[in-house]
Amino acid sequence: MQQDCYFGTYARFETPSKKEGSALVGADNLVGDRFDIEFLTQDGVTTAWMRNRFGALVAFFDENLSRRLAIMNARGWKLQALLSFVAYTDSPEPARYWGEAAVVAFDPKDQAAFDRFLSLVGKRLADGVRPEVNLGSQAVRSVLEAGGDWKPTKTVPLPKRAAGTVIMKSRRKLSEKVIELGRSRNVGCYVVSWAFIIALVAGAALLGLKAAGIV
């Protein structure tokens, strides 16, 4: 059944350069964000790219996955990627940003259910949890029967880090959550969140002054 209407996996992405890849660390590309997948062809090779909600192409997948996604795109399936983590590697050269995304494709006739399912996956990714998205037939059936209101019990660990690699982000920080509240125009929560952050900073400063014997 998965092959008939759904595909899901965690996949590594690369970035065009260190300079361009650094955008993934910023607030325009948050863990749990949903990205569209688009295809660019150069020198006869078609590559699947992630486009963020602000319209920027930020990263791309390897040739094998790009080919599989292109086939599903030709079927008319909906393709999405959800940011899981961003890493930075400085050895061996050249230094680069890369990471992984939960890549999902599904038959548009089931879009309502899978949109709900992906919203739940995105929230868990934002909290630093990587739910399994490579679903078997029974799991896909559960998603559809629940109208998307279903969570996988299995999780997927982060890949082992090689020497010279640092995970830059694998969850949303409080400051990023505050930025999102501002973007959603949830003014009340936005003000309360900033007040909380200011209180934390003030508290840390006070502790520092006490430790130094100033107060």
PDB file of C-alpha atoms in Angstrom:
ATOM      1  CA  MET A   1       0.000   0.000   0.000  1.00  0.00           C
ATOM      2  CA  GLN A   2       2.908   2.357   0.752  1.00  0.00           C
ATOM      3  CA  GLN A   3       4.098   2.051  -2.829  1.00  0.00           C
ATOM      4  CA  ASP A   4       0.576   2.761  -4.099  1.00  0.00           C
ATOM      5  CA  CYS A   5       0.037   6.089  -2.352  1.00  0.00           C
ATOM      6  CA  TYR A   6       2.946   7.015  -0.061  1.00  0.00           C
ATOM      7  CA  PHE A   7       6.741   7.221   0.196  1.00  0.00           C
ATOM      8  CA  GLY A   8       8.802   8.409   3.158  1.00  0.00           C
ATOM      9  CA  THR A   9      12.447   8.399   4.226  1.00  0.00           C
ATOM     10  CA  TYR A  10      15.138  10.462   5.944  1.00  0.00           C
ATOM     11  CA  ALA A  11      17.620  11.676   3.353  1.00  0.00           C
ATOM     12  CA  ARG A  12      20.872  13.611   3.394  1.00  0.00           C
ATOM     13  CA  PHE A  13      20.992  16.912   1.564  1.00  0.00           C
ATOM     14  CA  GLU A  14      23.950  19.014   0.448  1.00  0.00           C
ATOM     15  CA  THR A  15      24.319  22.746  -0.136  1.00  0.00           C
ATOM     16  CA  PRO A  16      25.856  24.581  -3.118  1.00  0.00           C
ATOM     17  CA  SER A  17      28.597  26.251  -1.059  1.00  0.00           C
ATOM     18  CA  LYS A  18      29.599  27.146   2.476  1.00  0.00           C
ATOM     19  CA  LYS A  19      28.309  30.698   1.988  1.00  0.00           C
ATOM     20  CA  GLU A  20      24.919  29.652   0.619  1.00  0.00           C
ATOM     21  CA  GLY A  21      24.586  26.774   3.070  1.00  0.00           C
ATOM     22  CA  SER A  22      24.980  29.081   6.052  1.00  0.00           C
ATOM     23  CA  ALA A  23      21.416  30.307   5.401  1.00  0.00           C
ATOM     24  CA  LEU A  24      20.182  27.000   6.815  1.00  0.00           C
ATOM     25  CA  VAL A  25      21.351  28.062  10.267  1.00  0.00           C
ATOM     26  CA  GLY A  26      19.154  31.173  10.182  1.00  0.00           C
ATOM     27  CA  ALA A  27      15.540  31.714  11.211  1.00  0.00           C
ATOM     28  CA  ASP A  28      14.211  31.342   7.652  1.00  0.00           C
ATOM     29  CA  ASN A  29      14.908  27.595   7.802  1.00  0.00           C
ATOM     30  CA  LEU A  30      13.701  26.089  11.067  1.00  0.00           C
ATOM     31  CA  VAL A  31      13.789  22.479  12.176  1.00  0.00           C
ATOM     32  CA  GLY A  32      10.357  21.043  11.410  1.00  0.00           C
ATOM     33  CA  ASP A  33       9.696  23.522   8.586  1.00  0.00           C
ATOM     34  CA  ARG A  34       8.090  22.102   5.474  1.00  0.00           C
ATOM     35  CA  PHE A  35       9.847  22.633   2.136  1.00  0.00           C
ATOM     36  CA  ASP A  36       8.605  22.174  -1.417  1.00  0.00           C
ATOM     37  CA  ILE A  37      10.674  19.953  -3.700  1.00  0.00           C
ATOM     38  CA  GLU A  38      11.522  21.270  -7.159  1.00  0.00           C
ATOM     39  CA  PHE A  39      13.658  19.945  -9.984  1.00  0.00           C
ATOM     40  CA  LEU A  40      16.507  21.651 -11.814  1.00  0.00           C
ATOM     41  CA  THR A  41      18.281  20.145 -14.815  1.00  0.00           C
ATOM     42  CA  GLN A  42      21.879  20.978 -15.677  1.00  0.00           C
ATOM     43  CA  ASP A  43      24.097  19.149 -18.190  1.00  0.00           C
ATOM     44  CA  GLY A  44      21.410  16.524 -18.589  1.00  0.00           C
ATOM     45  CA  VAL A  45      21.250  15.736 -14.861  1.00  0.00           C
ATOM     46  CA  THR A  46      18.037  16.457 -12.963  1.00  0.00           C
ATOM     47  CA  THR A  47      18.398  17.268  -9.268  1.00  0.00           C
ATOM     48  CA  ALA A  48      15.705  17.602  -6.600  1.00  0.00           C
ATOM     49  CA  TRP A  49      16.036  20.808  -4.549  1.00  0.00           C
ATOM     50  CA  MET A  50      14.421  22.018  -1.322  1.00  0.00           C
ATOM     51  CA  ARG A  51      12.663  25.397  -1.604  1.00  0.00           C
ATOM     52  CA  ASN A  52      11.755  27.061   1.684  1.00  0.00           C
ATOM     53  CA  ARG A  53       8.533  28.930   2.419  1.00  0.00           C
ATOM     54  CA  PHE A  54      10.216  32.229   1.537  1.00  0.00           C
ATOM     55  CA  GLY A  55      10.979  31.041  -1.998  1.00  0.00           C
ATOM     56  CA  ALA A  56      14.704  30.299  -1.638  1.00  0.00           C
ATOM     57  CA  LEU A  57      16.356  27.148  -2.975  1.00  0.00           C
ATOM     58  CA  VAL A  58      18.544  26.051  -0.072  1.00  0.00           C
ATOM     59  CA  ALA A  59      19.753  22.460  -0.551  1.00  0.00           C
ATOM     60  CA  PHE A  60      19.631  19.481  -2.898  1.00  0.00           C
ATOM     61  CA  PHE A  61      19.461  15.680  -2.772  1.00  0.00           C
ATOM     62  CA  ASP A  62      21.704  13.119  -4.445  1.00  0.00           C
ATOM     63  CA  GLU A  63      21.170  11.716  -7.900  1.00  0.00           C
ATOM     64  CA  ASN A  64      19.540   8.458  -6.798  1.00  0.00           C
ATOM     65  CA  LEU A  65      16.881  10.075  -4.613  1.00  0.00           C
ATOM     66  CA  SER A  66      16.354  12.835  -7.176  1.00  0.00           C
ATOM     67  CA  ARG A  67      15.587  10.184  -9.782  1.00  0.00           C
ATOM     68  CA  ARG A  68      13.082   8.428  -7.514  1.00  0.00           C
ATOM     69  CA  LEU A  69      11.381  11.694  -6.635  1.00  0.00           C
ATOM     70  CA  ALA A  70      11.213  12.703 -10.282  1.00  0.00           C
ATOM     71  CA  ILE A  71       9.333   9.487 -11.045  1.00  0.00           C
ATOM     72  CA  MET A  72       6.842  10.168  -8.260  1.00  0.00           C
ATOM     73  CA  ASN A  73       6.500  13.756  -9.429  1.00  0.00           C
ATOM     74  CA  ALA A  74       5.659  12.464 -12.915  1.00  0.00           C
ATOM     75  CA  ARG A  75       2.855  10.421 -11.332  1.00  0.00           C
ATOM     76  CA  GLY A  76       1.416  13.653  -9.996  1.00  0.00           C
ATOM     77  CA  TRP A  77       2.303  12.952  -6.374  1.00  0.00           C
ATOM     78  CA  LYS A  78       2.791  15.743  -3.844  1.00  0.00           C
ATOM     79  CA  LEU A  79       6.423  16.024  -2.708  1.00  0.00           C
ATOM     80  CA  GLN A  80       7.502  17.578   0.605  1.00  0.00           C
ATOM     81  CA  ALA A  81      10.595  17.732   2.802  1.00  0.00           C
ATOM     82  CA  LEU A  82      10.748  18.600   6.509  1.00  0.00           C
ATOM     83  CA  LEU A  83      14.023  19.867   7.949  1.00  0.00           C
ATOM     84  CA  SER A  84      15.448  17.470  10.548  1.00  0.00           C
ATOM     85  CA  PHE A  85      18.911  18.836  11.319  1.00  0.00           C
ATOM     86  CA  VAL A  86      21.704  20.996   9.931  1.00  0.00           C
ATOM     87  CA  ALA A  87      25.376  20.051  10.300  1.00  0.00           C
ATOM     88  CA  TYR A  88      28.699  21.706   9.489  1.00  0.00           C
ATOM     89  CA  THR A  89      31.793  19.773   8.428  1.00  0.00           C
ATOM     90  CA  ASP A  90      35.197  21.416   8.098  1.00  0.00           C
ATOM     91  CA  SER A  91      37.271  18.316   7.391  1.00  0.00           C
ATOM     92  CA  PRO A  92      38.075  17.152   4.812  1.00  0.00           C
ATOM     93  CA  GLU A  93      38.027  20.356   2.802  1.00  0.00           C
ATOM     94  CA  PRO A  94      36.032  22.058   1.474  1.00  0.00           C
ATOM     95  CA  ALA A  95      34.051  23.014   4.566  1.00  0.00           C
ATOM     96  CA  ARG A  96      30.315  22.686   3.977  1.00  0.00           C
ATOM     97  CA  TYR A  97      26.849  22.730   5.492  1.00  0.00           C
ATOM     98  CA  TRP A  98      24.667  19.675   5.059  1.00  0.00           C
ATOM     99  CA  GLY A  99      21.936  17.854   6.928  1.00  0.00           C
ATOM    100  CA  GLU A 100      18.938  15.587   6.685  1.00  0.00           C
ATOM    101  CA  ALA A 101      15.274  16.051   5.904  1.00  0.00           C
ATOM    102  CA  ALA A 102      12.243  13.825   6.209  1.00  0.00           C
ATOM    103  CA  VAL A 103      11.267  13.387   2.561  1.00  0.00           C
ATOM    104  CA  VAL A 104       7.660  12.414   1.886  1.00  0.00           C
ATOM    105  CA  ALA A 105       5.594  11.885  -1.255  1.00  0.00           C
ATOM    106  CA  PHE A 106       1.932  10.959  -1.457  1.00  0.00           C
ATOM    107  CA  ASP A 107      -1.048  10.718  -3.767  1.00  0.00           C
ATOM    108  CA  PRO A 108      -2.842  14.112  -3.756  1.00  0.00           C
ATOM    109  CA  LYS A 109      -6.198  12.388  -3.270  1.00  0.00           C
ATOM    110  CA  ASP A 110      -5.036  11.750   0.304  1.00  0.00           C
ATOM    111  CA  GLN A 111      -3.616  15.243   0.847  1.00  0.00           C
ATOM    112  CA  ALA A 112      -5.878  16.221   3.746  1.00  0.00           C
ATOM    113  CA  ALA A 113      -4.770  13.236   5.820  1.00  0.00           C
ATOM    114  CA  PHE A 114      -1.084  13.524   4.967  1.00  0.00           C
ATOM    115  CA  ASP A 115      -1.049  17.282   5.529  1.00  0.00           C
ATOM    116  CA  ARG A 116      -2.274  16.662   9.068  1.00  0.00           C
ATOM    117  CA  PHE A 117       0.230  13.845   9.534  1.00  0.00           C
ATOM    118  CA  LEU A 118       3.118  16.032   8.346  1.00  0.00           C
ATOM    119  CA  SER A 119       2.066  18.823  10.681  1.00  0.00           C
ATOM    120  CA  LEU A 120       2.434  16.404  13.596  1.00  0.00           C
ATOM    121  CA  VAL A 121       5.785  15.165  12.264  1.00  0.00           C
ATOM    122  CA  GLY A 122       6.983  18.759  11.936  1.00  0.00           C
ATOM    123  CA  LYS A 123       6.069  19.543  15.545  1.00  0.00           C
ATOM    124  CA  ARG A 124       7.978  16.517  16.802  1.00  0.00           C
ATOM    125  CA  LEU A 125      11.012  17.412  14.696  1.00  0.00           C
ATOM    126  CA  ALA A 126      10.880  20.925  16.157  1.00  0.00           C
ATOM    127  CA  ASP A 127      11.084  19.330  19.621  1.00  0.00           C
ATOM    128  CA  GLY A 128      14.149  17.303  18.635  1.00  0.00           C
ATOM    129  CA  VAL A 129      12.341  13.997  18.009  1.00  0.00           C
ATOM    130  CA  ARG A 130      12.759  12.184  14.672  1.00  0.00           C
ATOM    131  CA  PRO A 131       9.614  10.076  14.141  1.00  0.00           C
ATOM    132  CA  GLU A 132       9.787   7.242  11.641  1.00  0.00           C
ATOM    133  CA  VAL A 133       8.409   8.286   8.236  1.00  0.00           C
ATOM    134  CA  ASN A 134       9.266   5.112   6.317  1.00  0.00           C
ATOM    135  CA  LEU A 135       5.823   3.677   6.959  1.00  0.00           C
ATOM    136  CA  GLY A 136       4.652   0.177   6.241  1.00  0.00           C
ATOM    137  CA  SER A 137       1.272  -0.648   4.771  1.00  0.00           C
ATOM    138  CA  GLN A 138      -0.476  -0.899   8.133  1.00  0.00           C
ATOM    139  CA  ALA A 139       0.939   2.447   9.294  1.00  0.00           C
ATOM    140  CA  VAL A 140      -0.176   4.163   6.082  1.00  0.00           C
ATOM    141  CA  ARG A 141      -3.615   2.665   6.574  1.00  0.00           C
ATOM    142  CA  SER A 142      -3.667   4.007  10.144  1.00  0.00           C
ATOM    143  CA  VAL A 143      -2.779   7.508   8.912  1.00  0.00           C
ATOM    144  CA  LEU A 144      -5.588   7.468   6.372  1.00  0.00           C
ATOM    145  CA  GLU A 145      -8.176   5.989   8.738  1.00  0.00           C
ATOM    146  CA  ALA A 146      -7.331   8.595  11.388  1.00  0.00           C
ATOM    147  CA  GLY A 147      -7.466  11.462   8.915  1.00  0.00           C
ATOM    148  CA  GLY A 148      -3.766  12.068   9.556  1.00  0.00           C
ATOM    149  CA  ASP A 149      -4.131  12.314  13.337  1.00  0.00           C
ATOM    150  CA  TRP A 150      -1.696   9.459  13.967  1.00  0.00           C
ATOM    151  CA  LYS A 151       1.865   9.403  15.299  1.00  0.00           C
ATOM    152  CA  PRO A 152       4.517   6.744  14.648  1.00  0.00           C
ATOM    153  CA  THR A 153       5.821   5.092  17.813  1.00  0.00           C
ATOM    154  CA  LYS A 154       9.274   4.420  16.347  1.00  0.00           C
ATOM    155  CA  THR A 155      11.934   7.111  16.128  1.00  0.00           C
ATOM    156  CA  VAL A 156      15.100   7.399  14.048  1.00  0.00           C
ATOM    157  CA  PRO A 157      18.414   8.347  15.715  1.00  0.00           C
ATOM    158  CA  LEU A 158      20.710  11.020  14.355  1.00  0.00           C
ATOM    159  CA  PRO A 159      23.505   9.597  12.191  1.00  0.00           C
ATOM    160  CA  LYS A 160      26.896   9.127  13.801  1.00  0.00           C
ATOM    161  CA  ARG A 161      29.055  12.226  13.564  1.00  0.00           C
ATOM    162  CA  ALA A 162      32.370  11.934  11.766  1.00  0.00           C
ATOM    163  CA  ALA A 163      35.428  13.853  12.937  1.00  0.00           C
ATOM    164  CA  GLY A 164      35.218  17.515  12.044  1.00  0.00           C
ATOM    165  CA  THR A 165      31.398  17.578  12.066  1.00  0.00           C
ATOM    166  CA  VAL A 166      29.170  19.629  14.365  1.00  0.00           C
ATOM    167  CA  ILE A 167      25.373  19.488  14.534  1.00  0.00           C
ATOM    168  CA  MET A 168      24.365  23.137  14.229  1.00  0.00           C
ATOM    169  CA  LYS A 169      20.708  22.600  15.014  1.00  0.00           C
ATOM    170  CA  SER A 170      18.396  19.639  15.513  1.00  0.00           C
ATOM    171  CA  ARG A 171      15.466  21.307  17.309  1.00  0.00           C
ATOM    172  CA  ARG A 172      13.913  24.757  17.589  1.00  0.00           C
ATOM    173  CA  LYS A 173      15.385  27.128  20.137  1.00  0.00           C
ATOM    174  CA  LEU A 174      13.125  29.287  22.295  1.00  0.00           C
ATOM    175  CA  SER A 175      14.171  32.393  20.365  1.00  0.00           C
ATOM    176  CA  GLU A 176      13.136  30.718  17.092  1.00  0.00           C
ATOM    177  CA  LYS A 177       9.757  29.793  18.557  1.00  0.00           C
ATOM    178  CA  VAL A 178       9.297  33.431  19.556  1.00  0.00           C
ATOM    179  CA  ILE A 179      10.112  34.557  16.013  1.00  0.00           C
ATOM    180  CA  GLU A 180       7.478  32.153  14.694  1.00  0.00           C
ATOM    181  CA  LEU A 181       4.882  33.559  17.093  1.00  0.00           C
ATOM    182  CA  GLY A 182       5.665  37.020  15.770  1.00  0.00           C
ATOM    183  CA  ARG A 183       5.298  35.845  12.187  1.00  0.00           C
ATOM    184  CA  SER A 184       1.939  34.267  13.007  1.00  0.00           C
ATOM    185  CA  ARG A 185       0.889  37.603  14.550  1.00  0.00           C
ATOM    186  CA  ASN A 186       0.081  35.923  17.843  1.00  0.00           C
ATOM    187  CA  VAL A 187       0.869  39.178  19.647  1.00  0.00           C
ATOM    188  CA  GLY A 188      -0.098  38.085  23.149  1.00  0.00           C
ATOM    189  CA  CYS A 189       2.076  34.961  23.125  1.00  0.00           C
ATOM    190  CA  TYR A 190       4.822  36.914  21.359  1.00  0.00           C
ATOM    191  CA  VAL A 191       4.967  39.548  24.123  1.00  0.00           C
ATOM    192  CA  VAL A 192       4.817  36.951  26.909  1.00  0.00           C
ATOM    193  CA  SER A 193       7.593  34.910  25.287  1.00  0.00           C
ATOM    194  CA  TRP A 194       9.884  37.914  24.932  1.00  0.00           C
ATOM    195  CA  ALA A 195       9.156  38.904  28.531  1.00  0.00           C
ATOM    196  CA  PHE A 196      10.153  35.387  29.589  1.00  0.00           C
ATOM    197  CA  ILE A 197      13.411  35.593  27.627  1.00  0.00           C
ATOM    198  CA  ILE A 198      14.212  39.013  29.097  1.00  0.00           C
ATOM    199  CA  ALA A 199      13.523  37.662  32.579  1.00  0.00           C
ATOM    200  CA  LEU A 200      15.893  34.739  31.961  1.00  0.00           C
ATOM    201  CA  VAL A 201      18.634  37.071  30.725  1.00  0.00           C
ATOM    202  CA  ALA A 202      18.128  39.417  33.678  1.00  0.00           C
ATOM    203  CA  GLY A 203      18.215  36.484  36.086  1.00  0.00           C
ATOM    204  CA  ALA A 204      21.440  35.169  34.574  1.00  0.00           C
ATOM    205  CA  ALA A 205      22.993  38.632  34.779  1.00  0.00           C
ATOM    206  CA  LEU A 206      21.987  38.961  38.441  1.00  0.00           C
ATOM    207  CA  LEU A 207      23.512  35.585  39.277  1.00  0.00           C
ATOM    208  CA  GLY A 208      26.707  36.659  37.546  1.00  0.00           C
ATOM    209  CA  LEU A 209      26.865  39.869  39.570  1.00  0.00           C
ATOM    210  CA  LYS A 210      26.264  37.960  42.817  1.00  0.00           C
ATOM    211  CA  ALA A 211      28.969  35.444  41.924  1.00  0.00           C
ATOM    212  CA  ALA A 212      31.373  38.335  41.316  1.00  0.00           C
ATOM    213  CA  GLY A 213      30.467  39.855  44.693  1.00  0.00           C
ATOM    214  CA  ILE A 214      29.102  43.025  43.085  1.00  0.00           C
ATOM    215  CA  VAL A 215      25.609  42.675  44.578  1.00  0.00           C
TER     216      VAL A 215
END
